[in-house]
Short mmCIF file of C-alpha atoms in Angstrom, two decimals:
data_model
loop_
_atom_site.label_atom_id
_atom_site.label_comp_id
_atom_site.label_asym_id
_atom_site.label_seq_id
_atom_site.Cartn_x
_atom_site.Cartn_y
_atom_site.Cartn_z
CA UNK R 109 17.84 -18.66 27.66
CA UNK R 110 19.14 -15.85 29.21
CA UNK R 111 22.39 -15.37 27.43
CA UNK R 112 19.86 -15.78 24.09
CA UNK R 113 18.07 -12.95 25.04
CA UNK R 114 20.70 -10.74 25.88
CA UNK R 115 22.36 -11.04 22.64
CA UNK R 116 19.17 -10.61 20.79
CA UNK R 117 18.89 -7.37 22.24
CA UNK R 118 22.00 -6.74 21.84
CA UNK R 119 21.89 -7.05 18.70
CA UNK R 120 18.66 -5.09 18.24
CA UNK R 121 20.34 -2.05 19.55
CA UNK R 122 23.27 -1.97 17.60
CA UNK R 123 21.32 -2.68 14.22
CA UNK R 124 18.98 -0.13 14.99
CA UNK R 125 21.89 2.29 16.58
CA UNK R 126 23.02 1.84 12.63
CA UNK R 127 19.89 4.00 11.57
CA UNK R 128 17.69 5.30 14.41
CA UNK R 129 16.47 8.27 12.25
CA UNK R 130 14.34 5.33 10.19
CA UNK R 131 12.24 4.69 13.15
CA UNK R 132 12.06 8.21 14.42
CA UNK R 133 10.52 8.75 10.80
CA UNK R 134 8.39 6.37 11.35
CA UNK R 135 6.73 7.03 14.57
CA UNK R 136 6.52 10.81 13.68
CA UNK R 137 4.88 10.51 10.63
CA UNK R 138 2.50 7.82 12.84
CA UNK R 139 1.72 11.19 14.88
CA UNK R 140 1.22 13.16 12.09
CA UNK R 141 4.31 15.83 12.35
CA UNK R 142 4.83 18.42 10.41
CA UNK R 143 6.97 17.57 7.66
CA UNK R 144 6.79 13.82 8.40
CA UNK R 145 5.09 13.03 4.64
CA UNK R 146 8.09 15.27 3.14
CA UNK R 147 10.37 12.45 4.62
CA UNK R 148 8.65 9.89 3.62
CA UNK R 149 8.60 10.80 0.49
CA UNK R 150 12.34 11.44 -0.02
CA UNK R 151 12.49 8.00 1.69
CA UNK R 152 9.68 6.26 -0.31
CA UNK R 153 9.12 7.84 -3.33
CA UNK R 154 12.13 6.33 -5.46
CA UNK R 155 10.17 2.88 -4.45
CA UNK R 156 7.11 4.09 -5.29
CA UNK R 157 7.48 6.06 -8.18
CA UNK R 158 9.98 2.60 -10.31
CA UNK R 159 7.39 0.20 -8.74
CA UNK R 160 4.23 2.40 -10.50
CA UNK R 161 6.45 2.68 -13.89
CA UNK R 162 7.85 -1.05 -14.21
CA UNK R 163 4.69 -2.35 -13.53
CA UNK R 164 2.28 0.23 -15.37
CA UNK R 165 4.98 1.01 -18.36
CA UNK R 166 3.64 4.41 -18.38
CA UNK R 167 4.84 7.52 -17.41
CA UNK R 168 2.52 9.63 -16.15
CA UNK R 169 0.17 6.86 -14.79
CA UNK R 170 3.54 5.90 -12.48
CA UNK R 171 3.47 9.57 -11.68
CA UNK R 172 -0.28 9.75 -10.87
CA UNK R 173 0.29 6.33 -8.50
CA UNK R 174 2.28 8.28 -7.11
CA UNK R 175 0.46 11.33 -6.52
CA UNK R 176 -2.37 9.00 -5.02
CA UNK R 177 -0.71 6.68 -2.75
CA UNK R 178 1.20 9.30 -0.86
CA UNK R 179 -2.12 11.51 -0.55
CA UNK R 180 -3.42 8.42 0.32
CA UNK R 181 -1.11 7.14 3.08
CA UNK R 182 -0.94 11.08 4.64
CA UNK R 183 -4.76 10.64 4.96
CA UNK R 184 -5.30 7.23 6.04
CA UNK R 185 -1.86 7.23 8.77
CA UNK R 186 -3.89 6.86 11.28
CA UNK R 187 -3.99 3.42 9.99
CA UNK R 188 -0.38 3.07 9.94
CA UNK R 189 1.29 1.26 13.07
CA UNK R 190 5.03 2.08 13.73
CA UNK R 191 5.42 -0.66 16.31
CA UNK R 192 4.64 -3.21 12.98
CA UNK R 193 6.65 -2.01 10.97
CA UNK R 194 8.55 0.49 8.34
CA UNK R 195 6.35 3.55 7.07
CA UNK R 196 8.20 2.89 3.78
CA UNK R 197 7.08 -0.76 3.69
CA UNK R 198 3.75 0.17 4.63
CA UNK R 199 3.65 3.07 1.62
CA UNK R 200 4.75 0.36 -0.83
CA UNK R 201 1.99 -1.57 0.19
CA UNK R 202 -0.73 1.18 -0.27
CA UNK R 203 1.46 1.53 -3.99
CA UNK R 204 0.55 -1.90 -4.56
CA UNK R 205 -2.73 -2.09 -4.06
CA UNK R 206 -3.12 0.62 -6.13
CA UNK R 207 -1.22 -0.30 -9.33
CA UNK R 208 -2.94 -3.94 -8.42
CA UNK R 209 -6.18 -2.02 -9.40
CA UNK R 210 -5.17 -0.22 -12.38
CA UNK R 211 -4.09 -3.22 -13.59
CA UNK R 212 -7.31 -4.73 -13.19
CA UNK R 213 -9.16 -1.51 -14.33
CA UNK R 214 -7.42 -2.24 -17.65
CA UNK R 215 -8.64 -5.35 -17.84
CA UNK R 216 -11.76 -4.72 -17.31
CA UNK R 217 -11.73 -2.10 -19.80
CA UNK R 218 -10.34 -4.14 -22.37
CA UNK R 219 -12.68 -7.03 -21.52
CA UNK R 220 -15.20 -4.94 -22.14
CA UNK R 221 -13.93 -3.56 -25.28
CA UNK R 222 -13.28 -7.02 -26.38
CA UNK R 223 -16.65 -7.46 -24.90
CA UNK R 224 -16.30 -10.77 -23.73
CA UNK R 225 -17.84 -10.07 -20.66
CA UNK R 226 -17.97 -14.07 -19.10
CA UNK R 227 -14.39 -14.55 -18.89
CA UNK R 228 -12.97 -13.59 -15.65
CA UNK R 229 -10.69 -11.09 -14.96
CA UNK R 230 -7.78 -12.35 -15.03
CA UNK R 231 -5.59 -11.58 -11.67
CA UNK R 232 -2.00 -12.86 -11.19
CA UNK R 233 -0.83 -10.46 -8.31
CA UNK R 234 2.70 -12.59 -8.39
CA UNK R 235 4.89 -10.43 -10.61
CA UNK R 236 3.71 -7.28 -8.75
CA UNK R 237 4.84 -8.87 -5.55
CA UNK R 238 7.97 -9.81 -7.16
CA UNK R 239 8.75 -6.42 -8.40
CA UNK R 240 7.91 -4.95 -5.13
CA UNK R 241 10.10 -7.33 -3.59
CA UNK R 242 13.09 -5.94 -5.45
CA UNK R 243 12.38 -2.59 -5.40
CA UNK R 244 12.30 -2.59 -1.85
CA UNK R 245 15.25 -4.65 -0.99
CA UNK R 246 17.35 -2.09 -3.72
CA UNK R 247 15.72 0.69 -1.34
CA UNK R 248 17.09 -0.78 1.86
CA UNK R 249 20.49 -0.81 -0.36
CA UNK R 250 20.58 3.02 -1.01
CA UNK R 251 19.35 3.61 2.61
CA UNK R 252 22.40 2.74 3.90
CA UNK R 253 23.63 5.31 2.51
CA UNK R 254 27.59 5.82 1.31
CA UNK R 255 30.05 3.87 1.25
CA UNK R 256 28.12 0.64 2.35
CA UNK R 257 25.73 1.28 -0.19
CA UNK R 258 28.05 1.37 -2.95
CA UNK R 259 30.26 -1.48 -1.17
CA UNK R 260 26.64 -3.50 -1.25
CA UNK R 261 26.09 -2.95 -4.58
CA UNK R 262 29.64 -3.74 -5.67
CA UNK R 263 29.69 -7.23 -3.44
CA UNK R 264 26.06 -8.45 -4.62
CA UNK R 265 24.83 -6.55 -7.33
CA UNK R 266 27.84 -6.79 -9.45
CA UNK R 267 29.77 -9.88 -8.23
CA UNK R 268 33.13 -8.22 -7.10
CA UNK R 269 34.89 -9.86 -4.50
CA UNK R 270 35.99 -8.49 -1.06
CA UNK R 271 39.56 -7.89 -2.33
CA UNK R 272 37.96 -5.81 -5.47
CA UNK R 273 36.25 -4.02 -3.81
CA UNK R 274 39.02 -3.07 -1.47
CA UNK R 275 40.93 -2.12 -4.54
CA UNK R 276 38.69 0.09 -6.26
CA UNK R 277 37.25 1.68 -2.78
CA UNK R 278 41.00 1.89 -1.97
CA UNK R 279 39.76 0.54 1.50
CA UNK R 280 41.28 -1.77 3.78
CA UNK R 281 40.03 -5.72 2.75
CA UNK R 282 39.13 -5.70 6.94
CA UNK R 283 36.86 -2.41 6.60
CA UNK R 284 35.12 -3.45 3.30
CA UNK R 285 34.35 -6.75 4.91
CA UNK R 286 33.14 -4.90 8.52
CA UNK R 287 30.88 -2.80 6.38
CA UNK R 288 29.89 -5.40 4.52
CA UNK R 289 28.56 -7.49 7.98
CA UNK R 290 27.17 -4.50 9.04
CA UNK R 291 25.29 -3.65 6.35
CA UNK R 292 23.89 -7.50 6.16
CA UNK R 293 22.72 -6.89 9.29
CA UNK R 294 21.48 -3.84 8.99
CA UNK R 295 19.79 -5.05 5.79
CA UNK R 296 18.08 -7.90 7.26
CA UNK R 297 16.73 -5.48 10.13
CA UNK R 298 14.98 -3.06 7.44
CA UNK R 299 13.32 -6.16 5.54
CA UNK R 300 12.39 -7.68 8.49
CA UNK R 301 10.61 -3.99 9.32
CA UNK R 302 9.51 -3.68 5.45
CA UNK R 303 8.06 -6.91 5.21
CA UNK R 304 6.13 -6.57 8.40
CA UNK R 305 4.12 -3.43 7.03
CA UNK R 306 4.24 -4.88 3.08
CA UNK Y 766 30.09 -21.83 25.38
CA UNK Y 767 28.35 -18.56 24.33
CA UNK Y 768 26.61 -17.89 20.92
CA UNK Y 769 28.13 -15.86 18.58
CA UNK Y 770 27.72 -12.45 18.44
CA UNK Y 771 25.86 -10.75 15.10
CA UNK Y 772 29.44 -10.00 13.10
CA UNK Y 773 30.46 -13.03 13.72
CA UNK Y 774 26.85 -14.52 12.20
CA UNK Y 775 27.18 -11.86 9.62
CA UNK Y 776 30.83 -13.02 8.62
CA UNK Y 777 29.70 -16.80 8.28
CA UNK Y 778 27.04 -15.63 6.45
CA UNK Y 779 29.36 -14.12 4.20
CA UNK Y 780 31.50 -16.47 3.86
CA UNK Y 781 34.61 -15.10 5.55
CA UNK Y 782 36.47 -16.79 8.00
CA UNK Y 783 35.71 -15.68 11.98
CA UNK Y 784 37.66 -17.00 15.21
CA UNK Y 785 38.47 -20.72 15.67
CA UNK Y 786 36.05 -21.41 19.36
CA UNK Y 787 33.48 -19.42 17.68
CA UNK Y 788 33.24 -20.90 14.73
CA UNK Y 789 33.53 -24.46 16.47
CA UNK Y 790 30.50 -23.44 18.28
CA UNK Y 791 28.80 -21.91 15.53
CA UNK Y 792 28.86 -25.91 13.43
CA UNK Y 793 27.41 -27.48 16.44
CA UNK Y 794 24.34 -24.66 17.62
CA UNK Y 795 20.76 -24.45 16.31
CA UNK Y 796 20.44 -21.27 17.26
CA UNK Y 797 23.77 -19.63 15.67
CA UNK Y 798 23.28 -22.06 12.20
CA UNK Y 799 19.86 -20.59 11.91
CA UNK Y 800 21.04 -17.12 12.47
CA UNK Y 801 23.28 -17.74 9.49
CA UNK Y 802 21.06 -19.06 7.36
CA UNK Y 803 18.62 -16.32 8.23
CA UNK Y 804 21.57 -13.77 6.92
CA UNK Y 805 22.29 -15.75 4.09
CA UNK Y 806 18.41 -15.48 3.06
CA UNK Y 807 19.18 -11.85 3.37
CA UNK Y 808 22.01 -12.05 1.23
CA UNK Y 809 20.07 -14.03 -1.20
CA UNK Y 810 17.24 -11.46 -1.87
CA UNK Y 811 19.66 -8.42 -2.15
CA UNK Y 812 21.41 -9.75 -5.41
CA UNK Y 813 17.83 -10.77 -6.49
CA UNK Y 814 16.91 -6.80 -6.68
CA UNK Y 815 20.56 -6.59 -9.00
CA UNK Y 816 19.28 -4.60 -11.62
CA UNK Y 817 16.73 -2.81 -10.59
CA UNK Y 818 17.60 0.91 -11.28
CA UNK Y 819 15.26 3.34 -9.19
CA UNK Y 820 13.82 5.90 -10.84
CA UNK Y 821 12.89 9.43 -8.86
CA UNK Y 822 9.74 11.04 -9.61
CA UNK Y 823 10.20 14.27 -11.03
CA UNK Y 824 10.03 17.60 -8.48
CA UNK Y 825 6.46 18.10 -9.80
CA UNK Y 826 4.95 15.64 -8.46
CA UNK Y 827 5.92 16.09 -4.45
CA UNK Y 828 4.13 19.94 -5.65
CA UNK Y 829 1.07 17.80 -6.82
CA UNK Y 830 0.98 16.17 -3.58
CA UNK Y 831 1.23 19.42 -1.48
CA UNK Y 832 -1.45 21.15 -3.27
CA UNK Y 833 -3.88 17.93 -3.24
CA UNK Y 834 -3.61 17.84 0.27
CA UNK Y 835 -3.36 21.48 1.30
CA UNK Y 836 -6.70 22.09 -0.81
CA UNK Y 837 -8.23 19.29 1.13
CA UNK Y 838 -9.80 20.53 4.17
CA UNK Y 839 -10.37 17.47 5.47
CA UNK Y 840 -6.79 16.17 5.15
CA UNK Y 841 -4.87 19.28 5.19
CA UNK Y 842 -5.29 19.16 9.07
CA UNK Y 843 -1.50 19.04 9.33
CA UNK Y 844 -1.97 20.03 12.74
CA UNK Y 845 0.60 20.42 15.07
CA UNK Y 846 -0.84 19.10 18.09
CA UNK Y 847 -0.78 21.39 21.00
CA UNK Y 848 0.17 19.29 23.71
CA UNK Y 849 -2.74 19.37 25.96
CA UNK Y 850 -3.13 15.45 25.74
CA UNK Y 851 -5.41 13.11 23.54
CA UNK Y 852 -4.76 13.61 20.13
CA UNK Y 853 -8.17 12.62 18.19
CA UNK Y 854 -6.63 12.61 14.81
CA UNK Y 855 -7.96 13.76 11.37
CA UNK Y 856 -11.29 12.32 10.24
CA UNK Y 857 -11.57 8.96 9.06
CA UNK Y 858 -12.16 9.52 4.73
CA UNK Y 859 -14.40 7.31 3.13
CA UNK Y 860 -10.89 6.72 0.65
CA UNK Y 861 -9.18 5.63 3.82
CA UNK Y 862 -12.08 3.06 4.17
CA UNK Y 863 -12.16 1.72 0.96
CA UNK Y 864 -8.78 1.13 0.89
CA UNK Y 865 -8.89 -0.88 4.18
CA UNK Y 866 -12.33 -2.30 3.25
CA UNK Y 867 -10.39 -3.72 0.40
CA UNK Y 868 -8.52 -5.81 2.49
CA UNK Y 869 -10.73 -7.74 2.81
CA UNK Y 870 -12.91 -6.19 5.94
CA UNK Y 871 -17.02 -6.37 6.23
CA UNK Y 872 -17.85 -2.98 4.75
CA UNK Y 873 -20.62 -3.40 7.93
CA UNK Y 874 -17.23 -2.81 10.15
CA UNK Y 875 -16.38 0.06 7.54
CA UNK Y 876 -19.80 1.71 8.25
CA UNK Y 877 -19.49 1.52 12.16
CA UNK Y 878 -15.77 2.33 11.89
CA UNK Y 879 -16.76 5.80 10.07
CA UNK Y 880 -19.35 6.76 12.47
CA UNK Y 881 -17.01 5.75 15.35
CA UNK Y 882 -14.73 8.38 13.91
CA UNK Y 883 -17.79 10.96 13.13
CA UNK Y 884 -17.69 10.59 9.60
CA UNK Y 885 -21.08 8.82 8.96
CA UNK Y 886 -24.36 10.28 11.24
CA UNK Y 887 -26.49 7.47 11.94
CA UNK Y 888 -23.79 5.14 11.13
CA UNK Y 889 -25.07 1.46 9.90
CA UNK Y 890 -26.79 3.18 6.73
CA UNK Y 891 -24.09 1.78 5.23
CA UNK Y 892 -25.44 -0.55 2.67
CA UNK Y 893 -29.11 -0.46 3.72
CA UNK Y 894 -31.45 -0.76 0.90
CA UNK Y 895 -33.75 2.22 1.52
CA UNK Y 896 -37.10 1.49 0.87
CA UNK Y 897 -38.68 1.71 -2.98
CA UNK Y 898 -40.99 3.98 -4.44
CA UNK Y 899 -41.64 7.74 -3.77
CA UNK Y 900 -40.20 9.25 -6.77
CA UNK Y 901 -39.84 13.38 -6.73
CA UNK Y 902 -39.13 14.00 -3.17
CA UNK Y 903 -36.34 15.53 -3.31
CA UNK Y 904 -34.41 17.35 -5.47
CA UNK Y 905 -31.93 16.04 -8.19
CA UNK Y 906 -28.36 15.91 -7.83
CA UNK Y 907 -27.05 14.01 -10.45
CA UNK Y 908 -28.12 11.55 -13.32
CA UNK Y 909 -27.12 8.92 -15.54
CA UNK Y 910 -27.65 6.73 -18.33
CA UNK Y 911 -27.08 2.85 -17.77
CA UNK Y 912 -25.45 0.84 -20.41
CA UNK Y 913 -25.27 -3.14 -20.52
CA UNK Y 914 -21.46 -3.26 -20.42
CA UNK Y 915 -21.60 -6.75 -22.36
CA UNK Y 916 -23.36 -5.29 -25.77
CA UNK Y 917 -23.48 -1.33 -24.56
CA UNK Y 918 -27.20 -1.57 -25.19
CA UNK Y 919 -28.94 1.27 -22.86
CA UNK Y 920 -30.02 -0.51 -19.51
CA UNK Y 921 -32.04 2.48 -17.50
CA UNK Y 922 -30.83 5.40 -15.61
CA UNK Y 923 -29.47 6.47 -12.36
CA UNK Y 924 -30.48 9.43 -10.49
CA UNK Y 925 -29.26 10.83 -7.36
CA UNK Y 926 -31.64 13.10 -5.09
CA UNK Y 927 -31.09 15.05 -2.00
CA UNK Y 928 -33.73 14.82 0.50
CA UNK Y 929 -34.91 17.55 2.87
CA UNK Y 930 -33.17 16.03 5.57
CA UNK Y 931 -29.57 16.22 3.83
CA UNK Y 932 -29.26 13.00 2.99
CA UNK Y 933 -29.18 11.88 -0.62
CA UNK Y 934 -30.13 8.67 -2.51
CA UNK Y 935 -29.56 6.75 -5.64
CA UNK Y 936 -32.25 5.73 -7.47
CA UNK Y 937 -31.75 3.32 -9.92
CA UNK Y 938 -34.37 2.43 -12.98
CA UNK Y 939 -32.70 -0.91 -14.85
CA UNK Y 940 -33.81 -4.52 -15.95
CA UNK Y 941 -32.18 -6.78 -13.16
CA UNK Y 942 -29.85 -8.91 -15.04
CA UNK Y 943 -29.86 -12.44 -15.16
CA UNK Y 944 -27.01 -13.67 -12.32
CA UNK Y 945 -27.58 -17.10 -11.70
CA UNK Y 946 -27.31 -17.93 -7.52
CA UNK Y 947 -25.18 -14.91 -7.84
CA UNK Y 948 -26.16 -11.45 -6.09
CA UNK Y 949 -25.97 -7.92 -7.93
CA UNK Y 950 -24.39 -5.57 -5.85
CA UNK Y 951 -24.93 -1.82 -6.48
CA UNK Y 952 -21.21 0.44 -5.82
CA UNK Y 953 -20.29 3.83 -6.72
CA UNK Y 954 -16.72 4.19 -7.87
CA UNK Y 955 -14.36 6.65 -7.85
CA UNK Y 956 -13.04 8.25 -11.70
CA UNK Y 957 -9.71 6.17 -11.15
CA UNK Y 958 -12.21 2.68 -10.65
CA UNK Y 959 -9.88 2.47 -7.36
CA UNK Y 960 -11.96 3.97 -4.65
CA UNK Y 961 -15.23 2.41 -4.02
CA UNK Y 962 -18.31 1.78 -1.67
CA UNK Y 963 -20.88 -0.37 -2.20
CA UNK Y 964 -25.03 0.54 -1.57
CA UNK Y 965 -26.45 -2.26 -1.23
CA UNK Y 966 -27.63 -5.48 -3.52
CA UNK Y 967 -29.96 -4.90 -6.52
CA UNK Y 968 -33.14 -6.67 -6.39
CA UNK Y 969 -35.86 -5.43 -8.06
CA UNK Y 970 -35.87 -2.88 -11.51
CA UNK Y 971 -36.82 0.28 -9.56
CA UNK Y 972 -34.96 0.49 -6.46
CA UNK Y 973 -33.33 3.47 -4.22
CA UNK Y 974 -29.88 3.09 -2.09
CA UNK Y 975 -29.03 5.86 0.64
CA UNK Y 976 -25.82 7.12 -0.24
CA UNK Y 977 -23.60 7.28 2.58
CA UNK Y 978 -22.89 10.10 4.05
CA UNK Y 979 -19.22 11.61 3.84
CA UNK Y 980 -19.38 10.64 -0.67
CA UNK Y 981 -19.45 12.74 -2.70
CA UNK Y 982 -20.92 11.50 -6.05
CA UNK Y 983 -18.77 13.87 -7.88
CA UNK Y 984 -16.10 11.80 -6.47
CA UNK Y 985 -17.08 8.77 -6.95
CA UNK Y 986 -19.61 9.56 -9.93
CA UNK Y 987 -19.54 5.93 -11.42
CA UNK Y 988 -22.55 3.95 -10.85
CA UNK Y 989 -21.69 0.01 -11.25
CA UNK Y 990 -23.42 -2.94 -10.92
CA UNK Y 991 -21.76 -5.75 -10.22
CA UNK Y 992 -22.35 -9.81 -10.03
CA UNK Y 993 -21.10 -10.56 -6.77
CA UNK Y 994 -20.88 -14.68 -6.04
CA UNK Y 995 -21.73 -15.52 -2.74
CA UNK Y 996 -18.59 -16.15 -1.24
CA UNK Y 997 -18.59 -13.88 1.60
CA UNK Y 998 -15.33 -12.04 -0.09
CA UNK Y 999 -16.82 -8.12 0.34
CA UNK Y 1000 -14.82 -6.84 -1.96
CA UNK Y 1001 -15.75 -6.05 -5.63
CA UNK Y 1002 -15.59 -8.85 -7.84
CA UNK Y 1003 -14.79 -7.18 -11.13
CA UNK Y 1004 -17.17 -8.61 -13.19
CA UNK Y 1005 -19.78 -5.32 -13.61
CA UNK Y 1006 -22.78 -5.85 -16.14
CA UNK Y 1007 -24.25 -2.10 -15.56
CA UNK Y 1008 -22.59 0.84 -15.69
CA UNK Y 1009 -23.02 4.28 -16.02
CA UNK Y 1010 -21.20 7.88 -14.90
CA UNK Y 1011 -22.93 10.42 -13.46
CA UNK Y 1012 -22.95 14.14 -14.45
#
């Protein structure tokens, strides 16, 4: 048990030695700190903003989601808990919600053009969840920043295989596959605080 | 025989090939195979998001956000706190509310919530029906026309008044519709139908709802009744028979 723990928290430190300014983000913009939304936003608002247009199919609607959920989550962060999870999760969520209601503005609206007022609104949240899903697992991607990012998307977006990779990086096969681990693990970390927060 | 360490989970995870003891280990443990499986979940859901191209807002729209909350006295308390201990944060919004009432929380623990945080004197108003009659004592803020949202047919009018005392109250004139063992629930929504708060259920054709304080019915200006089933889910239904927008 106690060898278990030890490497757990081993591990915990290293992962989170990988990218320690995500949490600092996160617990300052918890506090409030100047220049803390800013952040998030450069962080967040890729997410936000491809979530609010896939889903919507409408340009400036995905830029008024946007508008609203970051106004949104800089007034209501007192409601945010860092020790949960992400900040960026947690903004994706408030995104959610919020394209979850357009959505069912619009069908309210056109129910009531149609006026067929006794049918019920029809809700499926699933392919929003999906979406969201992606979007913010292809965020964790690009937060890894270069070259792991790239090596990522090479390995699992596109199918190459270690050795292609190595080839086109002109990187040794041993550091595309070390990067490659790390970024796994480093990837599963930034779910794990994504999801938590979602 | 210790467990293996996280590259060497990573690299099984992966596929590639790690030392022979660990990997001997790694076949036989619980705890190691359901690390790797736990990675190679991981793995699974990042070429899921293949594909997906993000898209950056354009610069405008950070400047949108700036100015929304820089003209917001309430929220533009980007204060930098001064170190002398408790920091009390900004004021609790009625938005900030709504959007946690909509998960799924008693808007009763919404109402005490916002007074907690100062935002609502007297507190528990939320959602108590105040009592009926006395038309003209106060002075008007605000009216509307109802319309039956099934055939648009005219269906009353809503009126908001300020009383002496500050506070200020809807006052709704409109046939109760028919709902069945349903309730009708009375709301005022915000312009993008996201926001909302609910006054209160709608039980007899002239009836008046204290408006919490802290809204603003020129933010939240639509007036909405709704048939609410009684399934103890507080949260709007979205099935409105009444509506109408004040001005």
């Amino acid at each position: 048990m106690r060898i278990a723990v030890g490497t757990a928290m081993a591990a915990e430190t290293a992962v989170r030695a990988d990218r320690p300014e995500d949490r600092e983000l996160d617990r300052d913009f918890a506090a409030g700190a100047e220049g803390s939304l800013e952040r998030l936003y450069a962080s967040a608002a890729p997410l936000v903003h491809t979530l609010a247009l896939r889903s919507l199919g409408d340009a400036a609607e995905a830029e008024d989601v946007t508008q609203q959920t970051f106004v949104a989550a800089w007034r209501g962060r007192d409601g945010y808990r860092p020790e949960r999870g992400s900040a960026r999760g947690w903004v994706v969520g408030i995104a959610r919600r919020r394209i979850a209601d357009a959505l069912d503005a619009r069908a309210r609206e056109r129910r009531r053009l149609e006026a067929v007022a006794d049918q019920p609104v029809a809700r499926d949240p699933d392919p929003l969840a999906t979406e969201a899903e992606r979007i913010m697992v292809r965020g964790e991607v690009e937060s890894l920043g270069p070259p792991r990012s790239t090596i990522v998307a090479l390995a699992f977006f596109e199918g190459h295989t270690h050795e292609q990779i190595a080839d086109r990086l002109s990187m040794p096969l041993g550091t595309v596959k070390s990067h490659l681990r790390r970024s796994l693990l480093a990837l599963r970390h930034g779910l794990e605080a994504a999801d938590a927060s979602l | 025989m210790r467990h293996c360490d996280e590259e060497e989970l990573a690299a099984l995870a992966l596929g590639d090939p790690i030392d022979a003891a660990a990997a001997a280990h790694a076949a036989g443990c619980e705890r190691c195979a359901t690390e790797v499986e736990d990675l190679r979940a991981v793995a699974g859901r990042v070429q899921g998001a293949a594909g997906v191209e993000l898209v950056a807002p354009p610069a405008r729209v950070w400047t949108a956000i700036e100015a929304e909350i820089a003209a917001d006295p309430r929220s533009s308390a980007v204060k930098v706190d001064e170190g002398d201990g408790v920091d009390e944060g900004p004021a609790v919004e009625p938005e900030d509310e709504l959007a946690r009432r909509r998960e799924r929380r008693s808007p009763w623990v919404v109402g005490i919530a916002a007074a907690a945080a100062g935002a609502i004197i007297g507190g528990v108003a939320v959602g108590l029906v105040v009592s009926g009659g006395d038309d003209g004592g106060g002075t008007l803020v605000a009216q509307a026309p109802l319309a039956d949202l099934a055939t648009d047919a005219p269906a009353g009018s809503a009126r908001v008044e300020r009383r002496d005392d500050g506070t200020e109250v809807l006052v709704l004139d409109t046939p109760v519709p028919a709902a069945g063992d349903a309730n009708l629930e009375v709301w005022l929504i915000d312009t993008d139908v996201v926001g909302m708060v609910s006054l209160g259920f709608l039980t007899g054709d002239h009836q008046e709802f204290e408006i919490p304080a802290g809204y603003d019915v020129a933010d939240f200006p639509i007036v909405d009744v709704s048939v609410e089933p009684s399934d103890g889910d507080p949260t709007h239904s979205g099935d409105s028979v009444t509506r109408g927008v004040l001005g």
